Every structure is written in structure tokens, then in C-alpha cells.
């Protein structure tokens, strides 16, 4: 094949950007491949050019959204004088409206001083020992850690969970007069508006498969990704997650191994996987929401990566070792996070681990534990499939049947509870408290995995690829976006997710979808001259997301996967390597992939044409009936593939403008009437009771039915003119006194001696791995029915969004386990911050029942040492 590259062949064109054989053009910006080893780009981030002077913000005690109701913010127009501006002194809880909305722009590097009057808060601290928020929550003086500013203009952000990690956003009272302030630099002229001006290959990548095509841009981006892969290998022979992300992360390494690292760097992949295994031979869930596992449960993607590595290496010792680790982990999950009612798995959305980026703000970590998410369930389905296959290979037929049954239950649950026929794709998750409802947002990674793993049937697979919304710059993590959240998982495209979407498009034979994904992967890598972690969905820019690393492992793994697993269609199976290429017509031509290692063989592959069907497949000049190389082959082999230049069937896509859903309504209840603040741009509201729609109204209030017997939980959803829904409001419970009983913990076992505040009754109880590992609670109910059991608790062992000290307990009655109670972290050293656990529902007959809260071996958390919480009381609520 000639190495010459065509110059002006148009590969892809959209109103946003174009890709030619040798370059990417986006408006005034261009990236060009001078050769297969050299790129240049003149891309400059436009982030500073048109930043509005009108800002909105609010204050946050201890970094919580606790100053004013959602949607009620301070408004101010920043007009700089000699580069500086100052707000009036704002009283905490009293809205400032000082915006002229004249469409002015911020001067770069404006110094804004924000002043806050906290004297009333301090007065309440001193007189009462606590401050009462607008919600009625108490913040105790002993728990006061500081006050922060959140907002829509950088360096401010609406991610309340992470305010405490931004020291500049904390206001200080240097002279102790009760007036707090901070000075922020707005519209900072970014030092790094360009990642680099050029790239030249500087590492020897000859040991890896070499790619040559007629498109210089494709060849150069492939080589750039190989070089970045080399840079990602640490001295200890593990993978670094990204330039700005040190160490090994379970989900990052696993998704990367599945994409391409298993066959490219098997030993480094194995080392990295083993770095994420605990001493007790369990997969480690990375630090995260509420204290990691079991609030987050997507660690099981490790299993899929481990099996991918086995298929590459056929290492029997690795099979045995990985099997034990995966089995232990799934067995713990079966006892703690599997929902017997729905067949689904509980826990946070896979990889979407900044809760406010993809969940409604009202959801606490305990609520997120109870959510049942598309991507995470797809991961658990495949992990059980993998474990069943491993068990068969190890001649453990009974166990193989057990885990296959697990997988079938999860698959059935996904299709029963998450499929949205009117949308043509699956919903984001089930969420709520005692009555779960579905979020109708699309979740890109989850949608892709249901296709790749065959959770969806063939008809649904085609429908998913054709119906899931795509934006100008790629498939956003969720769609539509959440209002008021800066880009990261919200309003962002992640190249690794785009690659899994690429896989899904190729699997169903959708050429339009495949071409969109290839373009969405090539564009940012070429313009930014690195494989970035993410970029803004609105404009495709790498600046503007909350965190964004270069040289990102799963992004570069996806770029390499594009060539190996899509263009050449390579699939490494249990007993062979097979080929199912997919070359869009716009990329028609000749190409080579040489030095591809498969077990004891080295393959040199030539291919010509386009399409996803093979006309002829040659091995060492001999025509073959199947596009397969047996695992027994060794030595060098020359393969030639001639494509059929056809795409059987038609494929369509759902290309849409990026869009933001309505705000979540703020709901109150008084004297039998529900009311809520109006939401801008809304056509009507849905009102739900106990998870069922009871009214659709244009009004902002509703008289609750007098006929409603017993327990009620009301929610309101805002629907805009395009039919897009907000998240549902927080369940507002109306519980008749007769339906609720409380059991004070200190009446059951010895009370703790800590000087914490805010408890009810005469005290509270400490539970650890050593203290009060079993608490027996005699419960008497007057009527047979369905009941919810939860606990009021405190856990000050960490913030809500990092670390690994979620406390876990098992709830049982008469020796039968009825559910897992999670007591997630609620704030670092905030031991007077009380909230409720998840609720376990159980049918109880009239009479007395012995309820046992206990610590069991399967309740070990990721920390292994600290599994601690304070219990105030247990609550038993009759639901029906």
C-alpha cells in the first residue's frame, strides 16, 4: 500500500466542524497532520471572550445549599472600576437583587470582593447553640466549619459538595465583626487556552501495532495515542489514570482495559487490576459518594476487564485468581445491594460519581444508594455473565448456573423497569424513597452498554442507537442537562463514553452513528493535541469543565480501540480472534495494521474498501470461509480483507441541539394544600403521590385529597414546552401520627458519652465494628401491612463526596435478613448533623416482632477499620 495521504478528501461535515483527510476545521481554528508523526493546531479556547457581567450566587454554611430555597439566588452585575468591584454587604438569607441585565461583559481578571453579614447566624449560635436554616434544619455551633460562596461564574461553582475543596471560595472574618468576605478573580485570562501548538512523535512505539491509512489525520492521532499510552505507564508498571490524575482507579482502569489495554499492555493491565484488590480479596470501590461502597457499586466493571485480560493471555492462574476475587465481591453485593423486588442492583451511576452532576440536589448519599441506575446495572449484568463463564471454565457448573441466574434477573429488571417505549431508550435510573419513579433522561454509557452486552434485544438495540440524543460535539453523559450545574458529567462529552457509543453503533450496523462517533473522537484529540478527559457539550471546549486532564487513559484507550476493534473489527474470543470491520464510506480506501500480537502469533493485516461486510478474507494468500484465526496459530501471518462496500439496512440518528431541563420545583405542604414556586418556561406540572401521578396542572398549588388514607409522599415534576421533565421534587411525606412509631436507641443499649447535639430523647448510641454489633428492637404493630424501617443517624467520618467510611448494617427479623441499612458520611467531623438512612420495606403481621440491627462480615466497608455511626432512633412507618 502506498503511504501517500490524500489532502482534501472530506470525511465528515457538520455546522459545528469538518474533518478532512489531513485536518480538522472548527470555525477559525484548524488542526493539521503534516505527517503520521506530526500535528499542529492553532486552537485557542474562547472561554474568556464573552463572559457575562451578570452573576448569580448564594452562600453555603459548611458548603451546603442551606441559605435560600432552590432557584432563589443573589443577583449582581459586576462593573469593574480600575479592575475591581465590591458587592454590598449581603445579609445571610436575604436575597440581593442588584443586576441591570444590560448584556455587559466581564473585564478579564476582575477582582470581585464579596461581603456577607453573618451576625444573625452568629447570634443564634451564641444564644441557642445552633442556627435554624430556611428548611428548619439545625446547624450546630460545634459543627460550624465555615461559610462558602457558590455561583455560576468561575471560580465559583454550583457543586456544593466540592466547595470545601476550594479554599478561595471560603469567606473569612479577619476582624471578627461578623462581616465575612472573600476576593475572587473573575474571568481569569487562562494561562492554558491552548494545550500545545504542535505534536511530534518523540517515543519509540515500534513494539505496538502500526497503523497506516490514506488519512493522515487518522494515522497521526493513532500514533499520538500510542505515545500517550507509553507516557501513562508508571515506574511501578501500573497505569496512571491521567496527567492530572495519579494512581490507579478501579473504573478508569477497567473501562480502559476493555477498550484496548488488555491486548496492548497485558502485564501492566494485570498489575493495575491487582492494585485495586483488597487484602480480603475483594474489588476496591474507589473513594466516593457517602463513603464509597455500597453507595457506589460500579467496581464490578473490574470483572469484565479481568475476563478480557484472560481471553488475551489464557492464563489459568489468572482465571482462578480473578474468579475468587469477583465471586467474593458479587456475593457481598448480592447480600447488600441486590433488590429482590425489581431484580435490579442499587448504587450510584457508573463513573458518574459527583452526585449533584447527575442527581437532584435533594438526594442524599442514602438516597443514591437506593437508586437503581442503568449503567451500574449493565455492569453488574455483565459481571455475572463473566463469572458464570469463568465458573464453566473451572468446571464449577452449579456456580455457573447461579451467576447466570443473577444476570438474567438483572436483565429482566432493566427491561421491565427502565425501558421507555415513548423515548426509544432506557431511563437514567429509578429514584425516590419509599416509592421509586424513573428519570427519563438518557444516560450515554448505560445506553451503550445495554447494546454491547445484549441486555436489549436486537430491535431495541437498533432503536436505542437511532433514538438516543446526540449533540453537535458528541453524545453527552446525560440528556437533557441539569440546570445550574457547571460542565463535568453534566453538560459534557467524555471521549471514552463516545467510544462505547461507537461500539454500540457498529454493533447494530448504523453507519451514521459510527461516523458521528469517529468524528467526535478525532475532533478534540486533533484540536487539543492530546486525549482529554472531557469537554463542554455546549461548545466542544476543553476549558469550562470542573476538572479536565490531558493524556487521559480511558480516552486514549478509546482512540486506539477505534482502529483495532471498529475499523478492523478485531474481537479476541475464548478460542480465536475474529474480524468484523466497520469502515464508513467516507473513509473508503486501503489501510494496514501490522505487528498485531495475538497470543503466539503476529498478524499483519491489509484491508481495502468500506462497509461492514467482508467480501473476501485471506490468510497467507489462502481464501478462508470465515474471518477467524484459531488460537493455536503461531508465528507471522499475513491477512488480507476485502470489504463488501455495503451497509445492510438503514440507520438514522437523533441529532439535537443541546438542551437543559427545567428546575426542580420547591414544594411545601400546609393545611392539606400542596404549593410550589413557579418554574420558568414550564407548560404544566405533574403531581405525584406515592409514586403515582394524581394530577396534571398549570397551577402552582393543589388541594390534597381528603380521601387519602394513611401515609402520603408528594412530589412535583415540571414539564416544559418541549415535553422535557425536571427531576421530581423531594418526597414530601405526610404521615398520620398513628402510622409512625419511634424507638429511641438509648433505651435499648447503653448510650454514647459524646457531647454531640441535635439528638432526640435522652441520648444516642454508637455503633462500630466492636460496639453494639447487635441491637435487638422489639417492635409492636397494631395492624398487618407494609412498613418502612429506617434510622436517624450521624456519621461525621468524612464529607459526603469522598473517602470510604460508609457504615453498613444488616436488618433482620426472626433470623431472616430483610435488607441492608447504609449510614453514609454526612460531613467531616459534623457529628451533630443528623439525617435518615435508607428505608427497608417489610410486610409485618399484627403483633410483636424482634427486629435485629447487626454488623455482619458482608457489611465490611472499603475502609476496613472504621465502620462507625451514631444512632438516634429507629422509625417504623406504616405505608399501606
GROMACS .gro file of C-alpha atoms in nm, residues 579-798:
model
  220
  579UNK     CA    1  -1.277  -0.986   1.241
  580UNK     CA    2  -1.589  -0.780   1.177
  581UNK     CA    3  -1.464  -0.450   1.029
  582UNK     CA    4  -1.670  -0.134   1.009
  583UNK     CA    5  -1.541   0.135   0.773
  584UNK     CA    6  -1.773   0.428   0.692
  585UNK     CA    7  -1.800   0.507   0.323
  586UNK     CA    8  -1.636   0.847   0.379
  587UNK     CA    9  -1.322   0.660   0.495
  588UNK     CA   10  -1.313   0.424   0.196
  589UNK     CA   11  -0.960   0.324   0.097
  590UNK     CA   12  -0.667   0.100   0.175
  591UNK     CA   13  -0.517   0.058   0.522
  592UNK     CA   14  -0.275  -0.158   0.715
  593UNK     CA   15  -0.240  -0.276   1.073
  594UNK     CA   16   0.091  -0.454   1.125
  595UNK     CA   17   0.263  -0.618   1.422
  596UNK     CA   18  -0.064  -0.701   1.596
  597UNK     CA   19   0.018  -0.961   1.863
  598UNK     CA   20  -0.233  -1.236   1.935
  599UNK     CA   21  -0.104  -1.495   2.184
  600UNK     CA   22   0.183  -1.670   2.000
  601UNK     CA   23   0.101  -1.514   1.663
  602UNK     CA   24   0.190  -1.183   1.498
  603UNK     CA   25  -0.063  -1.059   1.245
  604UNK     CA   26  -0.001  -0.818   0.959
  605UNK     CA   27  -0.335  -0.707   0.819
  606UNK     CA   28  -0.421  -0.526   0.496
  607UNK     CA   29  -0.773  -0.408   0.423
  608UNK     CA   30  -0.945  -0.222   0.142
  609UNK     CA   31  -1.291  -0.086   0.073
  610UNK     CA   32  -1.570   0.022   0.306
  611UNK     CA   33  -1.874  -0.124   0.477
  612UNK     CA   34  -1.939  -0.378   0.749
  613UNK     CA   35  -1.943  -0.695   0.541
  614UNK     CA   36  -1.642  -0.897   0.425
  615UNK     CA   37  -1.628  -0.997   0.058
  616UNK     CA   38  -1.304  -1.196   0.090
  617UNK     CA   39  -1.073  -1.294   0.378
  618UNK     CA   40  -0.724  -1.429   0.306
  619UNK     CA   41  -0.465  -1.576   0.542
  620UNK     CA   42  -0.121  -1.613   0.387
  621UNK     CA   43  -0.281  -1.570   0.041
  622UNK     CA   44  -0.533  -1.851   0.103
  623UNK     CA   45  -0.902  -1.765   0.084
  624UNK     CA   46  -1.086  -1.855   0.407
  625UNK     CA   47  -1.450  -1.940   0.466
  626UNK     CA   48  -1.460  -1.745   0.792
  627UNK     CA   49  -1.285  -1.431   0.915
  628UNK     CA   50  -1.130  -1.616   1.207
  629UNK     CA   51  -0.777  -1.705   1.323
  630UNK     CA   52  -0.761  -2.004   1.563
  631UNK     CA   53  -0.589  -1.957   1.897
  632UNK     CA   54  -0.348  -2.237   1.809
  633UNK     CA   55  -0.173  -2.032   1.538
  634UNK     CA   56   0.177  -1.905   1.599
  635UNK     CA   57   0.439  -1.710   1.412
  636UNK     CA   58   0.380  -1.440   1.148
  637UNK     CA   59   0.066  -1.438   0.936
  638UNK     CA   60  -0.040  -1.205   0.658
  639UNK     CA   61  -0.410  -1.128   0.642
  640UNK     CA   62  -0.594  -0.953   0.362
  641UNK     CA   63  -0.951  -0.831   0.398
  642UNK     CA   64  -1.162  -0.705   0.109
  643UNK     CA   65  -1.478  -0.534   0.226
  644UNK     CA   66  -1.812  -0.563   0.050
  645UNK     CA   67  -1.870  -0.188   0.009
  646UNK     CA   68  -2.220  -0.222   0.158
  647UNK     CA   69  -2.411  -0.147   0.477
  648UNK     CA   70  -2.710  -0.380   0.509
  649UNK     CA   71  -3.010  -0.186   0.643
  650UNK     CA   72  -3.065   0.182   0.705
  651UNK     CA   73  -2.951   0.376   1.008
  652UNK     CA   74  -3.074   0.704   1.149
  653UNK     CA   75  -2.961   0.914   1.445
  654UNK     CA   76  -3.125   1.165   1.677
  655UNK     CA   77  -2.905   1.474   1.635
  656UNK     CA   78  -3.041   1.755   1.853
  657UNK     CA   79  -2.937   2.090   1.996
  658UNK     CA   80  -2.800   2.070   2.348
  659UNK     CA   81  -3.078   2.137   2.595
  660UNK     CA   82  -3.135   2.191   2.966
  661UNK     CA   83  -3.430   2.052   3.160
  662UNK     CA   84  -3.643   2.269   3.394
  663UNK     CA   85  -3.551   2.342   3.753
  664UNK     CA   86  -3.679   2.107   4.023
  665UNK     CA   87  -3.988   2.257   4.190
  666UNK     CA   88  -3.964   2.358   4.557
  667UNK     CA   89  -4.272   2.215   4.729
  668UNK     CA   90  -4.437   2.283   5.065
  669UNK     CA   91  -4.746   2.146   5.241
  670UNK     CA   92  -4.976   2.325   5.479
  671UNK     CA   93  -5.333   2.258   5.596
  672UNK     CA   94  -5.395   1.997   5.331
  673UNK     CA   95  -5.264   2.207   5.040
  674UNK     CA   96  -4.952   2.144   4.833
  675UNK     CA   97  -4.787   2.452   4.686
  676UNK     CA   98  -4.470   2.516   4.491
  677UNK     CA   99  -4.273   2.805   4.348
  678UNK     CA  100  -4.333   2.863   3.975
  679UNK     CA  101  -4.061   2.732   3.743
  680UNK     CA  102  -3.962   2.943   3.442
  681UNK     CA  103  -4.052   2.810   3.098
  682UNK     CA  104  -4.284   2.539   3.228
  683UNK     CA  105  -4.600   2.435   3.043
  684UNK     CA  106  -4.754   2.229   3.323
  685UNK     CA  107  -4.678   2.028   3.637
  686UNK     CA  108  -4.726   1.664   3.727
  687UNK     CA  109  -4.818   1.598   4.089
  688UNK     CA  110  -4.740   1.254   4.229
  689UNK     CA  111  -4.848   1.080   4.544
  690UNK     CA  112  -4.668   0.763   4.647
  691UNK     CA  113  -4.503   0.750   4.304
  692UNK     CA  114  -4.828   0.774   4.105
  693UNK     CA  115  -4.948   1.077   3.905
  694UNK     CA  116  -5.259   1.222   4.070
  695UNK     CA  117  -5.283   1.549   3.876
  696UNK     CA  118  -5.152   1.744   3.580
  697UNK     CA  119  -5.200   2.117   3.633
  698UNK     CA  120  -5.089   2.461   3.517
  699UNK     CA  121  -5.139   2.590   3.872
  700UNK     CA  122  -4.876   2.604   4.145
  701UNK     CA  123  -5.090   2.455   4.421
  702UNK     CA  124  -5.314   2.157   4.473
  703UNK     CA  125  -5.557   2.063   4.746
  704UNK     CA  126  -5.457   1.721   4.873
  705UNK     CA  127  -5.739   1.469   4.868
  706UNK     CA  128  -5.922   1.427   5.198
  707UNK     CA  129  -5.983   1.068   5.096
  708UNK     CA  130  -5.608   0.993   5.108
  709UNK     CA  131  -5.575   0.724   5.375
  710UNK     CA  132  -5.259   0.695   5.581
  711UNK     CA  133  -4.912   0.763   5.451
  712UNK     CA  134  -4.863   1.006   5.161
  713UNK     CA  135  -4.545   1.120   4.984
  714UNK     CA  136  -4.600   1.407   4.740
  715UNK     CA  137  -4.370   1.513   4.455
  716UNK     CA  138  -4.398   1.764   4.171
  717UNK     CA  139  -4.235   1.742   3.828
  718UNK     CA  140  -4.212   2.044   3.595
  719UNK     CA  141  -4.273   1.980   3.222
  720UNK     CA  142  -4.156   2.234   2.964
  721UNK     CA  143  -4.297   2.315   2.618
  722UNK     CA  144  -4.077   2.051   2.453
  723UNK     CA  145  -4.201   1.783   2.689
  724UNK     CA  146  -3.877   1.764   2.888
  725UNK     CA  147  -3.918   1.686   3.257
  726UNK     CA  148  -3.739   1.823   3.558
  727UNK     CA  149  -3.628   1.583   3.826
  728UNK     CA  150  -3.906   1.520   4.075
  729UNK     CA  151  -3.904   1.730   4.391
  730UNK     CA  152  -3.801   1.575   4.721
  731UNK     CA  153  -4.073   1.343   4.853
  732UNK     CA  154  -4.280   1.547   5.098
  733UNK     CA  155  -4.412   1.298   5.349
  734UNK     CA  156  -4.744   1.345   5.526
  735UNK     CA  157  -4.758   1.080   5.796
  736UNK     CA  158  -5.055   1.047   6.033
  737UNK     CA  159  -4.934   1.015   6.391
  738UNK     CA  160  -5.092   0.672   6.420
  739UNK     CA  161  -4.879   0.547   6.127
  740UNK     CA  162  -4.539   0.619   6.281
  741UNK     CA  163  -4.360   0.474   6.582
  742UNK     CA  164  -4.016   0.565   6.709
  743UNK     CA  165  -3.779   0.355   6.916
  744UNK     CA  166  -3.507   0.555   7.091
  745UNK     CA  167  -3.174   0.376   7.056
  746UNK     CA  168  -3.055   0.470   7.406
  747UNK     CA  169  -3.346   0.275   7.560
  748UNK     CA  170  -3.214  -0.044   7.404
  749UNK     CA  171  -2.838  -0.034   7.477
  750UNK     CA  172  -2.604   0.196   7.668
  751UNK     CA  173  -2.597   0.549   7.532
  752UNK     CA  174  -2.279   0.710   7.398
  753UNK     CA  175  -2.095   0.972   7.603
  754UNK     CA  176  -2.003   1.211   7.325
  755UNK     CA  177  -2.107   1.575   7.359
  756UNK     CA  178  -2.293   1.586   7.027
  757UNK     CA  179  -2.608   1.792   6.981
  758UNK     CA  180  -2.936   1.761   6.796
  759UNK     CA  181  -3.047   1.415   6.909
  760UNK     CA  182  -3.395   1.335   7.040
  761UNK     CA  183  -3.483   1.162   7.365
  762UNK     CA  184  -3.218   1.109   7.630
  763UNK     CA  185  -2.918   1.041   7.409
  764UNK     CA  186  -2.788   0.831   7.123
  765UNK     CA  187  -2.593   0.511   7.064
  766UNK     CA  188  -2.257   0.446   6.900
  767UNK     CA  189  -2.219   0.152   6.663
  768UNK     CA  190  -1.877   0.032   6.546
  769UNK     CA  191  -1.722  -0.299   6.446
  770UNK     CA  192  -1.675  -0.366   6.819
  771UNK     CA  193  -1.956  -0.171   6.993
  772UNK     CA  194  -2.323  -0.264   6.973
  773UNK     CA  195  -2.272  -0.503   6.684
  774UNK     CA  196  -2.619  -0.642   6.760
  775UNK     CA  197  -2.913  -0.428   6.869
  776UNK     CA  198  -3.243  -0.610   6.923
  777UNK     CA  199  -3.554  -0.392   6.895
  778UNK     CA  200  -3.897  -0.534   6.991
  779UNK     CA  201  -4.148  -0.376   6.752
  780UNK     CA  202  -4.524  -0.397   6.802
  781UNK     CA  203  -4.763  -0.312   6.518
  782UNK     CA  204  -5.138  -0.275   6.556
  783UNK     CA  205  -5.230  -0.373   6.201
  784UNK     CA  206  -5.097  -0.610   5.938
  785UNK     CA  207  -4.947  -0.418   5.647
  786UNK     CA  208  -4.643  -0.288   5.463
  787UNK     CA  209  -4.396  -0.095   5.679
  788UNK     CA  210  -4.081   0.107   5.619
  789UNK     CA  211  -3.800   0.088   5.874
  790UNK     CA  212  -3.518   0.344   5.885
  791UNK     CA  213  -3.288   0.512   6.136
  792UNK     CA  214  -3.198   0.868   6.229
  793UNK     CA  215  -2.819   0.872   6.244
  794UNK     CA  216  -2.498   1.076   6.225
  795UNK     CA  217  -2.170   0.989   6.053
  796UNK     CA  218  -1.902   1.258   6.075
  797UNK     CA  219  -1.619   1.037   5.948
  798UNK     CA  220  -1.591   1.223   5.618
   0.00000   0.00000   0.00000
